Amino acid sequence: MPEFSVASVSVPAVPREEELYPIREVSRLTGVNPVTLRAWERRYGLIQPTRTDSGHRLYSLADIDAVRSILAWIERGVAVSKVGKILARSSTAKAPSTPTYDDVAAGEWGEWQAQLRRAVAAFDETGLERLYGQVFSSYPLAVVFQDVLLPVWQELLLRQDGFGQTSEWLFLDTFLRGRALQRLQLSRGQSEERVLLAALPGHGHELELLVTGLLLAGSDLAVSLLGIGQPFDELPLVCEKIQPQALVLFSNRPPEAELPRQLGRLVLALDCPLALAGEVAELAEESLQGTPIACLGSEGRLMPRRLRQFLAGHLDT
């Protein structure tokens, strides 16, 4: 398979939903070279651009988003030949719950993302702090992280080949981890209801775990995090000491073949309910049907509702 190359690019203008883009512009926006884009289309059917009468490819904003999703799954260790099936299953799982206002708001989110990229490229912490506050004053928490902040964080994560790009990602990652941890600590309040959140082994990035904790928490429920690298086989011991209402395991990576068996053994050793959150929950849901393990999904506006239904005994597993 041709290797994708990540180029150092200037900050692009925000794409508009109705516009179509030639392959060279898509390459500039995503960092994927045209040879790889054509291979993903011909060999794997991952993207399907429209064609002009002369045969030139034109890509929509949805196609560009698809390219970025493909890159994200490759970064998580998924072979490109398997990405299509994962994207299809993930899209099917999310489609019924996607609010219609998202299409209208996406343009606004793109404007915020463009400002965010400029602040990060300038290493402007004061400007970044100001933008962070402005976005939170405009949207609910789930939208702020999942639709505005994390897409830029993920984009920078995938573009670390050029000089200075690793520094940009680290700058944004450090900033967001600090703010997310602060918000999570403030959200705990005096709630006696407590859920324990841990990453599956090999999960990788602390920020995604912190954001999941924020999305699940609320005035009626506190979320305590276990650190990245928490030994899987010691989870029953930790739960025995803390006595949480539930243990939630998180990952945005596809499940390993052994995961259902591992979770089956774990749930027998726990004295509290077990749930999955993140992309792994949607991708493993079919294999876990009929078990007591709940799949909360990865949609920030639905995860907390599903968790509370699960704790109340009203969520089918």
PDB file of C-alpha atoms in Angstrom:
ATOM      1  CA  MET A   1       0.000   0.000   0.000  1.00  0.00           C
ATOM      2  CA  PRO A   2       1.389   3.463  -0.762  1.00  0.00           C
ATOM      3  CA  GLU A   3       2.489   5.291   2.348  1.00  0.00           C
ATOM      4  CA  PHE A   4       0.651   8.502   3.227  1.00  0.00           C
ATOM      5  CA  SER A   5       2.863  11.516   3.691  1.00  0.00           C
ATOM      6  CA  VAL A   6       2.161  14.317   6.131  1.00  0.00           C
ATOM      7  CA  ALA A   7       3.201  17.716   4.856  1.00  0.00           C
ATOM      8  CA  SER A   8       3.665  20.956   6.706  1.00  0.00           C
ATOM      9  CA  VAL A   9       0.767  23.125   5.629  1.00  0.00           C
ATOM     10  CA  SER A  10      -0.541  26.582   6.291  1.00  0.00           C
ATOM     11  CA  VAL A  11      -3.809  26.992   8.165  1.00  0.00           C
ATOM     12  CA  PRO A  12      -6.563  26.305   5.623  1.00  0.00           C
ATOM     13  CA  ALA A  13      -9.707  28.285   5.172  1.00  0.00           C
ATOM     14  CA  VAL A  14     -12.730  26.618   6.729  1.00  0.00           C
ATOM     15  CA  PRO A  15     -14.351  24.333   4.128  1.00  0.00           C
ATOM     16  CA  ARG A  16     -18.007  24.896   3.371  1.00  0.00           C
ATOM     17  CA  GLU A  17     -20.519  22.082   3.267  1.00  0.00           C
ATOM     18  CA  GLU A  18     -21.670  22.762  -0.310  1.00  0.00           C
ATOM     19  CA  GLU A  19     -18.219  23.147  -1.851  1.00  0.00           C
ATOM     20  CA  LEU A  20     -16.287  20.455  -3.725  1.00  0.00           C
ATOM     21  CA  TYR A  21     -12.499  20.248  -3.639  1.00  0.00           C
ATOM     22  CA  PRO A  22      -9.927  18.855  -6.101  1.00  0.00           C
ATOM     23  CA  ILE A  23      -7.577  16.140  -4.950  1.00  0.00           C
ATOM     24  CA  ARG A  24      -4.614  18.501  -4.528  1.00  0.00           C
ATOM     25  CA  GLU A  25      -6.631  20.637  -2.065  1.00  0.00           C
ATOM     26  CA  VAL A  26      -7.777  17.565  -0.125  1.00  0.00           C
ATOM     27  CA  SER A  27      -4.145  16.496   0.076  1.00  0.00           C
ATOM     28  CA  ARG A  28      -3.227  19.931   1.438  1.00  0.00           C
ATOM     29  CA  LEU A  29      -6.029  19.910   4.013  1.00  0.00           C
ATOM     30  CA  THR A  30      -5.427  16.375   5.291  1.00  0.00           C
ATOM     31  CA  GLY A  31      -1.729  15.741   4.695  1.00  0.00           C
ATOM     32  CA  VAL A  32      -2.472  12.562   2.693  1.00  0.00           C
ATOM     33  CA  ASN A  33      -0.792  12.441  -0.697  1.00  0.00           C
ATOM     34  CA  PRO A  34      -2.916  12.021  -3.863  1.00  0.00           C
ATOM     35  CA  VAL A  35      -1.481   8.569  -4.626  1.00  0.00           C
ATOM     36  CA  THR A  36      -2.754   7.259  -1.281  1.00  0.00           C
ATOM     37  CA  LEU A  37      -6.140   8.961  -1.695  1.00  0.00           C
ATOM     38  CA  ARG A  38      -6.616   7.228  -5.034  1.00  0.00           C
ATOM     39  CA  ALA A  39      -5.505   3.887  -3.543  1.00  0.00           C
ATOM     40  CA  TRP A  40      -8.013   4.209  -0.697  1.00  0.00           C
ATOM     41  CA  GLU A  41     -10.718   4.783  -3.289  1.00  0.00           C
ATOM     42  CA  ARG A  42      -9.794   2.089  -5.827  1.00  0.00           C
ATOM     43  CA  ARG A  43      -8.462  -0.660  -3.621  1.00  0.00           C
ATOM     44  CA  TYR A  44     -10.589  -0.320  -0.488  1.00  0.00           C
ATOM     45  CA  GLY A  45     -13.599   1.827  -1.421  1.00  0.00           C
ATOM     46  CA  LEU A  46     -13.060   4.009   1.641  1.00  0.00           C
ATOM     47  CA  ILE A  47     -13.970   7.266  -0.119  1.00  0.00           C
ATOM     48  CA  GLN A  48     -16.099   7.850  -3.199  1.00  0.00           C
ATOM     49  CA  PRO A  49     -15.502  11.305  -4.696  1.00  0.00           C
ATOM     50  CA  THR A  50     -17.645  12.603  -7.516  1.00  0.00           C
ATOM     51  CA  ARG A  51     -16.148  12.873 -11.004  1.00  0.00           C
ATOM     52  CA  THR A  52     -16.257  15.707 -13.508  1.00  0.00           C
ATOM     53  CA  ASP A  53     -17.029  15.000 -17.169  1.00  0.00           C
ATOM     54  CA  SER A  54     -13.286  14.937 -17.797  1.00  0.00           C
ATOM     55  CA  GLY A  55     -12.738  12.400 -14.999  1.00  0.00           C
ATOM     56  CA  HIS A  56     -11.243  14.654 -12.324  1.00  0.00           C
ATOM     57  CA  ARG A  57     -12.068  13.770  -8.712  1.00  0.00           C
ATOM     58  CA  LEU A  58     -13.978  16.260  -6.538  1.00  0.00           C
ATOM     59  CA  TYR A  59     -14.303  15.749  -2.790  1.00  0.00           C
ATOM     60  CA  SER A  60     -17.032  17.011  -0.464  1.00  0.00           C
ATOM     61  CA  LEU A  61     -16.581  18.084   3.162  1.00  0.00           C
ATOM     62  CA  ALA A  62     -17.920  14.661   4.159  1.00  0.00           C
ATOM     63  CA  ASP A  63     -15.178  13.033   2.084  1.00  0.00           C
ATOM     64  CA  ILE A  64     -12.552  15.154   3.837  1.00  0.00           C
ATOM     65  CA  ASP A  65     -13.965  14.145   7.228  1.00  0.00           C
ATOM     66  CA  ALA A  66     -13.825  10.514   6.104  1.00  0.00           C
ATOM     67  CA  VAL A  67     -10.138  10.869   5.211  1.00  0.00           C
ATOM     68  CA  ARG A  68      -9.419  12.256   8.682  1.00  0.00           C
ATOM     69  CA  SER A  69     -11.345   9.374  10.267  1.00  0.00           C
ATOM     70  CA  ILE A  70      -9.313   6.874   8.243  1.00  0.00           C
ATOM     71  CA  LEU A  71      -6.100   8.509   9.450  1.00  0.00           C
ATOM     72  CA  ALA A  72      -7.319   8.361  13.046  1.00  0.00           C
ATOM     73  CA  TRP A  73      -7.984   4.615  12.847  1.00  0.00           C
ATOM     74  CA  ILE A  74      -4.622   3.963  11.192  1.00  0.00           C
ATOM     75  CA  GLU A  75      -2.953   5.897  14.018  1.00  0.00           C
ATOM     76  CA  ARG A  76      -4.740   3.573  16.460  1.00  0.00           C
ATOM     77  CA  GLY A  77      -3.097   0.588  14.807  1.00  0.00           C
ATOM     78  CA  VAL A  78      -5.894  -0.593  12.485  1.00  0.00           C
ATOM     79  CA  ALA A  79      -4.874  -1.972   9.077  1.00  0.00           C
ATOM     80  CA  VAL A  80      -6.255   0.150   6.245  1.00  0.00           C
ATOM     81  CA  SER A  81      -7.976  -2.942   4.791  1.00  0.00           C
ATOM     82  CA  LYS A  82     -10.135  -3.159   7.940  1.00  0.00           C
ATOM     83  CA  VAL A  83     -10.981   0.511   8.342  1.00  0.00           C
ATOM     84  CA  GLY A  84     -13.997   0.428   5.993  1.00  0.00           C
ATOM     85  CA  LYS A  85     -15.874  -2.132   8.080  1.00  0.00           C
ATOM     86  CA  ILE A  86     -15.136  -0.225  11.302  1.00  0.00           C
ATOM     87  CA  LEU A  87     -16.317   3.083   9.830  1.00  0.00           C
ATOM     88  CA  ALA A  88     -19.504   1.474   8.534  1.00  0.00           C
ATOM     89  CA  ARG A  89     -20.357  -0.090  11.897  1.00  0.00           C
ATOM     90  CA  SER A  90     -19.504   3.078  13.801  1.00  0.00           C
ATOM     91  CA  SER A  91     -21.617   5.196  11.437  1.00  0.00           C
ATOM     92  CA  THR A  92     -24.580   2.837  11.805  1.00  0.00           C
ATOM     93  CA  ALA A  93     -24.333   2.959  15.576  1.00  0.00           C
ATOM     94  CA  LYS A  94     -24.202   6.761  15.692  1.00  0.00           C
ATOM     95  CA  ALA A  95     -26.674   7.669  12.971  1.00  0.00           C
ATOM     96  CA  PRO A  96     -29.931   7.373  14.992  1.00  0.00           C
ATOM     97  CA  SER A  97     -28.590   9.584  17.771  1.00  0.00           C
ATOM     98  CA  THR A  98     -27.052  12.402  15.719  1.00  0.00           C
ATOM     99  CA  PRO A  99     -29.026  15.637  16.228  1.00  0.00           C
ATOM    100  CA  THR A 100     -30.153  17.427  13.088  1.00  0.00           C
ATOM    101  CA  TYR A 101     -28.748  20.744  14.308  1.00  0.00           C
ATOM    102  CA  ASP A 102     -25.217  19.347  13.884  1.00  0.00           C
ATOM    103  CA  ASP A 103     -25.273  20.077  10.171  1.00  0.00           C
ATOM    104  CA  VAL A 104     -26.119  23.726  10.824  1.00  0.00           C
ATOM    105  CA  ALA A 105     -23.636  24.126  13.691  1.00  0.00           C
ATOM    106  CA  ALA A 106     -20.730  22.446  11.877  1.00  0.00           C
ATOM    107  CA  GLY A 107     -19.848  25.691  10.108  1.00  0.00           C
ATOM    108  CA  GLU A 108     -19.598  27.521  13.433  1.00  0.00           C
ATOM    109  CA  TRP A 109     -17.478  24.724  14.885  1.00  0.00           C
ATOM    110  CA  GLY A 110     -15.157  24.994  11.893  1.00  0.00           C
ATOM    111  CA  GLU A 111     -14.650  28.699  12.572  1.00  0.00           C
ATOM    112  CA  TRP A 112     -13.745  27.996  16.201  1.00  0.00           C
ATOM    113  CA  GLN A 113     -11.365  25.250  15.078  1.00  0.00           C
ATOM    114  CA  ALA A 114      -9.617  27.622  12.670  1.00  0.00           C
ATOM    115  CA  GLN A 115      -9.084  30.124  15.500  1.00  0.00           C
ATOM    116  CA  LEU A 116      -7.829  27.317  17.720  1.00  0.00           C
ATOM    117  CA  ARG A 117      -5.278  26.225  15.096  1.00  0.00           C
ATOM    118  CA  ARG A 118      -3.980  29.779  14.797  1.00  0.00           C
ATOM    119  CA  ALA A 119      -3.555  30.140  18.572  1.00  0.00           C
ATOM    120  CA  VAL A 120      -1.726  26.805  18.787  1.00  0.00           C
ATOM    121  CA  ALA A 121       0.526  27.602  15.812  1.00  0.00           C
ATOM    122  CA  ALA A 122       1.508  30.848  17.588  1.00  0.00           C
ATOM    123  CA  PHE A 123       1.916  29.072  20.971  1.00  0.00           C
ATOM    124  CA  ASP A 124      -0.406  31.766  22.300  1.00  0.00           C
ATOM    125  CA  GLU A 125      -1.531  30.468  25.691  1.00  0.00           C
ATOM    126  CA  THR A 126      -3.435  33.655  26.539  1.00  0.00           C
ATOM    127  CA  GLY A 127      -5.328  33.477  23.250  1.00  0.00           C
ATOM    128  CA  LEU A 128      -5.960  29.771  23.760  1.00  0.00           C
ATOM    129  CA  GLU A 129      -7.355  30.434  27.227  1.00  0.00           C
ATOM    130  CA  ARG A 130      -9.634  33.134  25.856  1.00  0.00           C
ATOM    131  CA  LEU A 131     -10.912  30.875  23.058  1.00  0.00           C
ATOM    132  CA  TYR A 132     -11.491  28.051  25.528  1.00  0.00           C
ATOM    133  CA  GLY A 133     -13.686  30.282  27.674  1.00  0.00           C
ATOM    134  CA  GLN A 134     -15.591  31.658  24.684  1.00  0.00           C
ATOM    135  CA  VAL A 135     -16.378  28.217  23.299  1.00  0.00           C
ATOM    136  CA  PHE A 136     -17.631  27.030  26.692  1.00  0.00           C
ATOM    137  CA  SER A 137     -19.897  30.072  26.916  1.00  0.00           C
ATOM    138  CA  SER A 138     -21.411  29.149  23.535  1.00  0.00           C
ATOM    139  CA  TYR A 139     -21.932  25.357  23.669  1.00  0.00           C
ATOM    140  CA  PRO A 140     -22.532  22.527  26.149  1.00  0.00           C
ATOM    141  CA  LEU A 141     -19.576  20.489  27.365  1.00  0.00           C
ATOM    142  CA  ALA A 142     -20.100  17.536  25.013  1.00  0.00           C
ATOM    143  CA  VAL A 143     -20.088  19.809  21.956  1.00  0.00           C
ATOM    144  CA  VAL A 144     -17.053  21.781  23.158  1.00  0.00           C
ATOM    145  CA  PHE A 145     -14.854  18.721  23.471  1.00  0.00           C
ATOM    146  CA  GLN A 146     -16.189  16.297  20.877  1.00  0.00           C
ATOM    147  CA  ASP A 147     -17.032  18.743  18.092  1.00  0.00           C
ATOM    148  CA  VAL A 148     -14.607  21.652  18.565  1.00  0.00           C
ATOM    149  CA  LEU A 149     -11.511  20.850  20.645  1.00  0.00           C
ATOM    150  CA  LEU A 150     -10.782  17.149  20.126  1.00  0.00           C
ATOM    151  CA  PRO A 151     -10.961  17.241  16.292  1.00  0.00           C
ATOM    152  CA  VAL A 152      -8.117  19.787  16.267  1.00  0.00           C
ATOM    153  CA  TRP A 153      -6.202  17.781  18.898  1.00  0.00           C
ATOM    154  CA  GLN A 154      -6.611  14.630  16.772  1.00  0.00           C
ATOM    155  CA  GLU A 155      -5.571  16.469  13.618  1.00  0.00           C
ATOM    156  CA  LEU A 156      -2.373  17.698  15.284  1.00  0.00           C
ATOM    157  CA  LEU A 157      -1.711  14.246  16.709  1.00  0.00           C
ATOM    158  CA  LEU A 158      -1.667  12.847  13.184  1.00  0.00           C
ATOM    159  CA  ARG A 159       0.626  15.602  11.862  1.00  0.00           C
ATOM    160  CA  GLN A 160       3.896  15.300  13.755  1.00  0.00           C
ATOM    161  CA  ASP A 161       6.350  14.689  10.914  1.00  0.00           C
ATOM    162  CA  GLY A 162       7.134  18.332  10.174  1.00  0.00           C
ATOM    163  CA  PHE A 163       9.415  20.570  12.222  1.00  0.00           C
ATOM    164  CA  GLY A 164       7.486  22.133  15.123  1.00  0.00           C
ATOM    165  CA  GLN A 165       4.359  19.999  14.727  1.00  0.00           C
ATOM    166  CA  THR A 166       5.093  17.757  17.714  1.00  0.00           C
ATOM    167  CA  SER A 167       5.573  20.873  19.831  1.00  0.00           C
ATOM    168  CA  GLU A 168       2.204  22.226  18.674  1.00  0.00           C
ATOM    169  CA  TRP A 169       0.421  19.006  19.618  1.00  0.00           C
ATOM    170  CA  LEU A 170       2.132  18.858  23.011  1.00  0.00           C
ATOM    171  CA  PHE A 171       1.224  22.503  23.642  1.00  0.00           C
ATOM    172  CA  LEU A 172      -2.479  21.862  22.988  1.00  0.00           C
ATOM    173  CA  ASP A 173      -2.497  18.466  24.726  1.00  0.00           C
ATOM    174  CA  THR A 174      -0.943  19.874  27.901  1.00  0.00           C
ATOM    175  CA  PHE A 175      -3.355  22.798  27.935  1.00  0.00           C
ATOM    176  CA  LEU A 176      -6.463  20.644  27.440  1.00  0.00           C
ATOM    177  CA  ARG A 177      -5.396  17.977  29.944  1.00  0.00           C
ATOM    178  CA  GLY A 178      -4.968  20.633  32.608  1.00  0.00           C
ATOM    179  CA  ARG A 179      -8.368  22.209  31.933  1.00  0.00           C
ATOM    180  CA  ALA A 180     -10.170  18.860  31.675  1.00  0.00           C
ATOM    181  CA  LEU A 181      -8.676  17.619  34.961  1.00  0.00           C
ATOM    182  CA  GLN A 182      -9.652  20.858  36.670  1.00  0.00           C
ATOM    183  CA  ARG A 183     -13.250  20.569  35.454  1.00  0.00           C
ATOM    184  CA  LEU A 184     -13.432  16.911  36.464  1.00  0.00           C
ATOM    185  CA  GLN A 185     -12.270  17.703  39.992  1.00  0.00           C
ATOM    186  CA  LEU A 186     -14.815  20.516  40.310  1.00  0.00           C
ATOM    187  CA  SER A 187     -17.624  18.281  39.014  1.00  0.00           C
ATOM    188  CA  ARG A 188     -17.275  15.753  41.835  1.00  0.00           C
ATOM    189  CA  GLY A 189     -18.978  17.937  44.422  1.00  0.00           C
ATOM    190  CA  GLN A 190     -20.563  16.131  47.340  1.00  0.00           C
ATOM    191  CA  SER A 191     -22.106  13.259  45.415  1.00  0.00           C
ATOM    192  CA  GLU A 192     -22.003   9.930  47.210  1.00  0.00           C
ATOM    193  CA  GLU A 193     -22.633   8.050  43.964  1.00  0.00           C
ATOM    194  CA  ARG A 194     -19.268   7.168  42.435  1.00  0.00           C
ATOM    195  CA  VAL A 195     -18.215   5.460  39.209  1.00  0.00           C
ATOM    196  CA  LEU A 196     -14.688   4.250  38.538  1.00  0.00           C
ATOM    197  CA  LEU A 197     -13.259   4.910  35.058  1.00  0.00           C
ATOM    198  CA  ALA A 198     -10.174   3.164  33.671  1.00  0.00           C
ATOM    199  CA  ALA A 199      -8.565   2.791  30.262  1.00  0.00           C
ATOM    200  CA  LEU A 200      -8.176  -0.609  28.678  1.00  0.00           C
ATOM    201  CA  PRO A 201      -4.490  -1.599  28.403  1.00  0.00           C
ATOM    202  CA  GLY A 202      -2.858   0.087  25.427  1.00  0.00           C
ATOM    203  CA  HIS A 203      -5.391   2.919  25.281  1.00  0.00           C
ATOM    204  CA  GLY A 204      -2.664   5.553  25.106  1.00  0.00           C
ATOM    205  CA  HIS A 205      -3.872   9.142  25.545  1.00  0.00           C
ATOM    206  CA  GLU A 206      -4.836  10.598  28.911  1.00  0.00           C
ATOM    207  CA  LEU A 207      -6.880  13.470  27.453  1.00  0.00           C
ATOM    208  CA  GLU A 208      -9.465  11.131  25.909  1.00  0.00           C
ATOM    209  CA  LEU A 209      -9.880   9.395  29.281  1.00  0.00           C
ATOM    210  CA  LEU A 210     -10.274  12.723  31.093  1.00  0.00           C
ATOM    211  CA  VAL A 211     -12.885  13.939  28.609  1.00  0.00           C
ATOM    212  CA  THR A 212     -14.836  10.685  28.953  1.00  0.00           C
ATOM    213  CA  GLY A 213     -14.837  11.196  32.715  1.00  0.00           C
ATOM    214  CA  LEU A 214     -16.192  14.711  32.224  1.00  0.00           C
ATOM    215  CA  LEU A 215     -18.922  13.499  29.881  1.00  0.00           C
ATOM    216  CA  LEU A 216     -20.041  10.778  32.306  1.00  0.00           C
ATOM    217  CA  ALA A 217     -19.942  12.939  35.454  1.00  0.00           C
ATOM    218  CA  GLY A 218     -22.672  15.197  36.778  1.00  0.00           C
ATOM    219  CA  SER A 219     -24.145  16.727  39.898  1.00  0.00           C
ATOM    220  CA  ASP A 220     -25.630  13.364  40.815  1.00  0.00           C
ATOM    221  CA  LEU A 221     -22.606  11.221  39.977  1.00  0.00           C
ATOM    222  CA  ALA A 222     -18.883  11.532  40.667  1.00  0.00           C
ATOM    223  CA  VAL A 223     -16.312   9.895  38.403  1.00  0.00           C
ATOM    224  CA  SER A 224     -12.913   8.772  39.705  1.00  0.00           C
ATOM    225  CA  LEU A 225     -10.156   7.982  37.215  1.00  0.00           C
ATOM    226  CA  LEU A 226      -7.514   5.292  37.407  1.00  0.00           C
ATOM    227  CA  GLY A 227      -4.249   6.233  35.742  1.00  0.00           C
ATOM    228  CA  ILE A 228      -3.129   5.145  32.294  1.00  0.00           C
ATOM    229  CA  GLY A 229      -1.342   1.815  32.725  1.00  0.00           C
ATOM    230  CA  GLN A 230      -3.682   0.465  35.407  1.00  0.00           C
ATOM    231  CA  PRO A 231      -3.087  -3.345  35.494  1.00  0.00           C
ATOM    232  CA  PHE A 232      -6.144  -5.111  34.134  1.00  0.00           C
ATOM    233  CA  ASP A 233      -5.912  -8.056  36.540  1.00  0.00           C
ATOM    234  CA  GLU A 234      -5.821  -5.734  39.566  1.00  0.00           C
ATOM    235  CA  LEU A 235      -9.135  -4.035  38.779  1.00  0.00           C
ATOM    236  CA  PRO A 236     -11.150  -6.344  41.087  1.00  0.00           C
ATOM    237  CA  LEU A 237      -8.814  -5.439  43.957  1.00  0.00           C
ATOM    238  CA  VAL A 238      -9.201  -1.700  43.336  1.00  0.00           C
ATOM    239  CA  CYS A 239     -12.982  -1.986  43.073  1.00  0.00           C
ATOM    240  CA  GLU A 240     -13.109  -3.977  46.292  1.00  0.00           C
ATOM    241  CA  LYS A 241     -11.333  -1.121  48.091  1.00  0.00           C
ATOM    242  CA  ILE A 242     -13.254   1.778  46.508  1.00  0.00           C
ATOM    243  CA  GLN A 243     -16.691   0.125  46.255  1.00  0.00           C
ATOM    244  CA  PRO A 244     -17.921   2.103  43.210  1.00  0.00           C
ATOM    245  CA  GLN A 245     -21.445   1.894  41.814  1.00  0.00           C
ATOM    246  CA  ALA A 246     -19.899   0.656  38.546  1.00  0.00           C
ATOM    247  CA  LEU A 247     -16.606   0.199  36.724  1.00  0.00           C
ATOM    248  CA  VAL A 248     -16.400   1.737  33.243  1.00  0.00           C
ATOM    249  CA  LEU A 249     -13.582   0.702  30.890  1.00  0.00           C
ATOM    250  CA  PHE A 250     -12.697   3.085  28.067  1.00  0.00           C
ATOM    251  CA  SER A 251     -10.863   2.847  24.762  1.00  0.00           C
ATOM    252  CA  ASN A 252     -11.089   4.458  21.337  1.00  0.00           C
ATOM    253  CA  ARG A 253      -9.225   1.563  19.742  1.00  0.00           C
ATOM    254  CA  PRO A 254     -10.881  -1.457  18.109  1.00  0.00           C
ATOM    255  CA  PRO A 255     -11.316  -4.475  20.421  1.00  0.00           C
ATOM    256  CA  GLU A 256      -8.850  -7.336  20.424  1.00  0.00           C
ATOM    257  CA  ALA A 257     -10.222 -10.785  19.650  1.00  0.00           C
ATOM    258  CA  GLU A 258      -9.651 -11.847  23.274  1.00  0.00           C
ATOM    259  CA  LEU A 259     -11.553  -8.902  24.784  1.00  0.00           C
ATOM    260  CA  PRO A 260     -14.980 -10.601  25.240  1.00  0.00           C
ATOM    261  CA  ARG A 261     -13.362 -13.493  27.124  1.00  0.00           C
ATOM    262  CA  GLN A 262     -11.243 -11.144  29.218  1.00  0.00           C
ATOM    263  CA  LEU A 263     -14.281  -9.063  30.142  1.00  0.00           C
ATOM    264  CA  GLY A 264     -16.260 -12.199  30.906  1.00  0.00           C
ATOM    265  CA  ARG A 265     -13.638 -13.283  33.440  1.00  0.00           C
ATOM    266  CA  LEU A 266     -13.415  -9.775  34.868  1.00  0.00           C
ATOM    267  CA  VAL A 267     -17.144  -9.367  35.431  1.00  0.00           C
ATOM    268  CA  LEU A 268     -17.172 -12.599  37.457  1.00  0.00           C
ATOM    269  CA  ALA A 269     -14.428 -11.238  39.720  1.00  0.00           C
ATOM    270  CA  LEU A 270     -16.050  -7.835  40.291  1.00  0.00           C
ATOM    271  CA  ASP A 271     -18.574  -6.972  42.967  1.00  0.00           C
ATOM    272  CA  CYS A 272     -19.950  -4.075  40.884  1.00  0.00           C
ATOM    273  CA  PRO A 273     -21.465  -3.730  37.381  1.00  0.00           C
ATOM    274  CA  LEU A 274     -19.153  -3.384  34.360  1.00  0.00           C
ATOM    275  CA  ALA A 275     -19.590  -1.134  31.302  1.00  0.00           C
ATOM    276  CA  LEU A 276     -17.600  -0.105  28.214  1.00  0.00           C
ATOM    277  CA  ALA A 277     -17.315   3.425  26.796  1.00  0.00           C
ATOM    278  CA  GLY A 278     -15.683   4.882  23.691  1.00  0.00           C
ATOM    279  CA  GLU A 279     -15.349   3.479  20.184  1.00  0.00           C
ATOM    280  CA  VAL A 280     -14.609   0.054  21.641  1.00  0.00           C
ATOM    281  CA  ALA A 281     -18.126  -0.046  23.099  1.00  0.00           C
ATOM    282  CA  GLU A 282     -19.739   0.339  19.689  1.00  0.00           C
ATOM    283  CA  LEU A 283     -17.372  -2.055  17.940  1.00  0.00           C
ATOM    284  CA  ALA A 284     -17.653  -4.770  20.620  1.00  0.00           C
ATOM    285  CA  GLU A 285     -21.386  -4.412  21.257  1.00  0.00           C
ATOM    286  CA  GLU A 286     -22.421  -7.301  19.025  1.00  0.00           C
ATOM    287  CA  SER A 287     -19.943  -9.723  20.603  1.00  0.00           C
ATOM    288  CA  LEU A 288     -21.132  -8.769  24.108  1.00  0.00           C
ATOM    289  CA  GLN A 289     -24.865  -9.219  23.520  1.00  0.00           C
ATOM    290  CA  GLY A 290     -26.445 -11.414  26.166  1.00  0.00           C
ATOM    291  CA  THR A 291     -23.754 -10.610  28.747  1.00  0.00           C
ATOM    292  CA  PRO A 292     -24.199  -8.338  31.793  1.00  0.00           C
ATOM    293  CA  ILE A 293     -21.668  -5.882  30.325  1.00  0.00           C
ATOM    294  CA  ALA A 294     -23.191  -2.582  29.192  1.00  0.00           C
ATOM    295  CA  CYS A 295     -22.012  -0.725  26.089  1.00  0.00           C
ATOM    296  CA  LEU A 296     -22.363   3.041  26.600  1.00  0.00           C
ATOM    297  CA  GLY A 297     -21.121   4.034  23.136  1.00  0.00           C
ATOM    298  CA  SER A 298     -18.926   7.017  22.287  1.00  0.00           C
ATOM    299  CA  GLU A 299     -21.461   9.805  21.694  1.00  0.00           C
ATOM    300  CA  GLY A 300     -20.965  12.402  24.426  1.00  0.00           C
ATOM    301  CA  ARG A 301     -24.624  13.402  24.559  1.00  0.00           C
ATOM    302  CA  LEU A 302     -25.777   9.812  25.061  1.00  0.00           C
ATOM    303  CA  MET A 303     -23.115   8.203  27.245  1.00  0.00           C
ATOM    304  CA  PRO A 304     -24.196   9.819  30.553  1.00  0.00           C
ATOM    305  CA  ARG A 305     -27.859   8.969  29.923  1.00  0.00           C
ATOM    306  CA  ARG A 306     -26.998   5.341  29.150  1.00  0.00           C
ATOM    307  CA  LEU A 307     -24.797   5.118  32.246  1.00  0.00           C
ATOM    308  CA  ARG A 308     -27.573   6.333  34.520  1.00  0.00           C
ATOM    309  CA  GLN A 309     -30.038   3.949  32.876  1.00  0.00           C
ATOM    310  CA  PHE A 310     -27.548   1.138  33.439  1.00  0.00           C
ATOM    311  CA  LEU A 311     -27.089   2.024  37.111  1.00  0.00           C
ATOM    312  CA  ALA A 312     -30.873   2.121  37.520  1.00  0.00           C
ATOM    313  CA  GLY A 313     -31.230  -1.272  35.855  1.00  0.00           C
ATOM    314  CA  HIS A 314     -33.093   0.059  32.808  1.00  0.00           C
ATOM    315  CA  LEU A 315     -30.448  -0.378  30.080  1.00  0.00           C
ATOM    316  CA  ASP A 316     -30.522  -3.594  28.076  1.00  0.00           C
ATOM    317  CA  THR A 317     -27.146  -5.360  27.929  1.00  0.00           C
TER     318      THR A 317
END
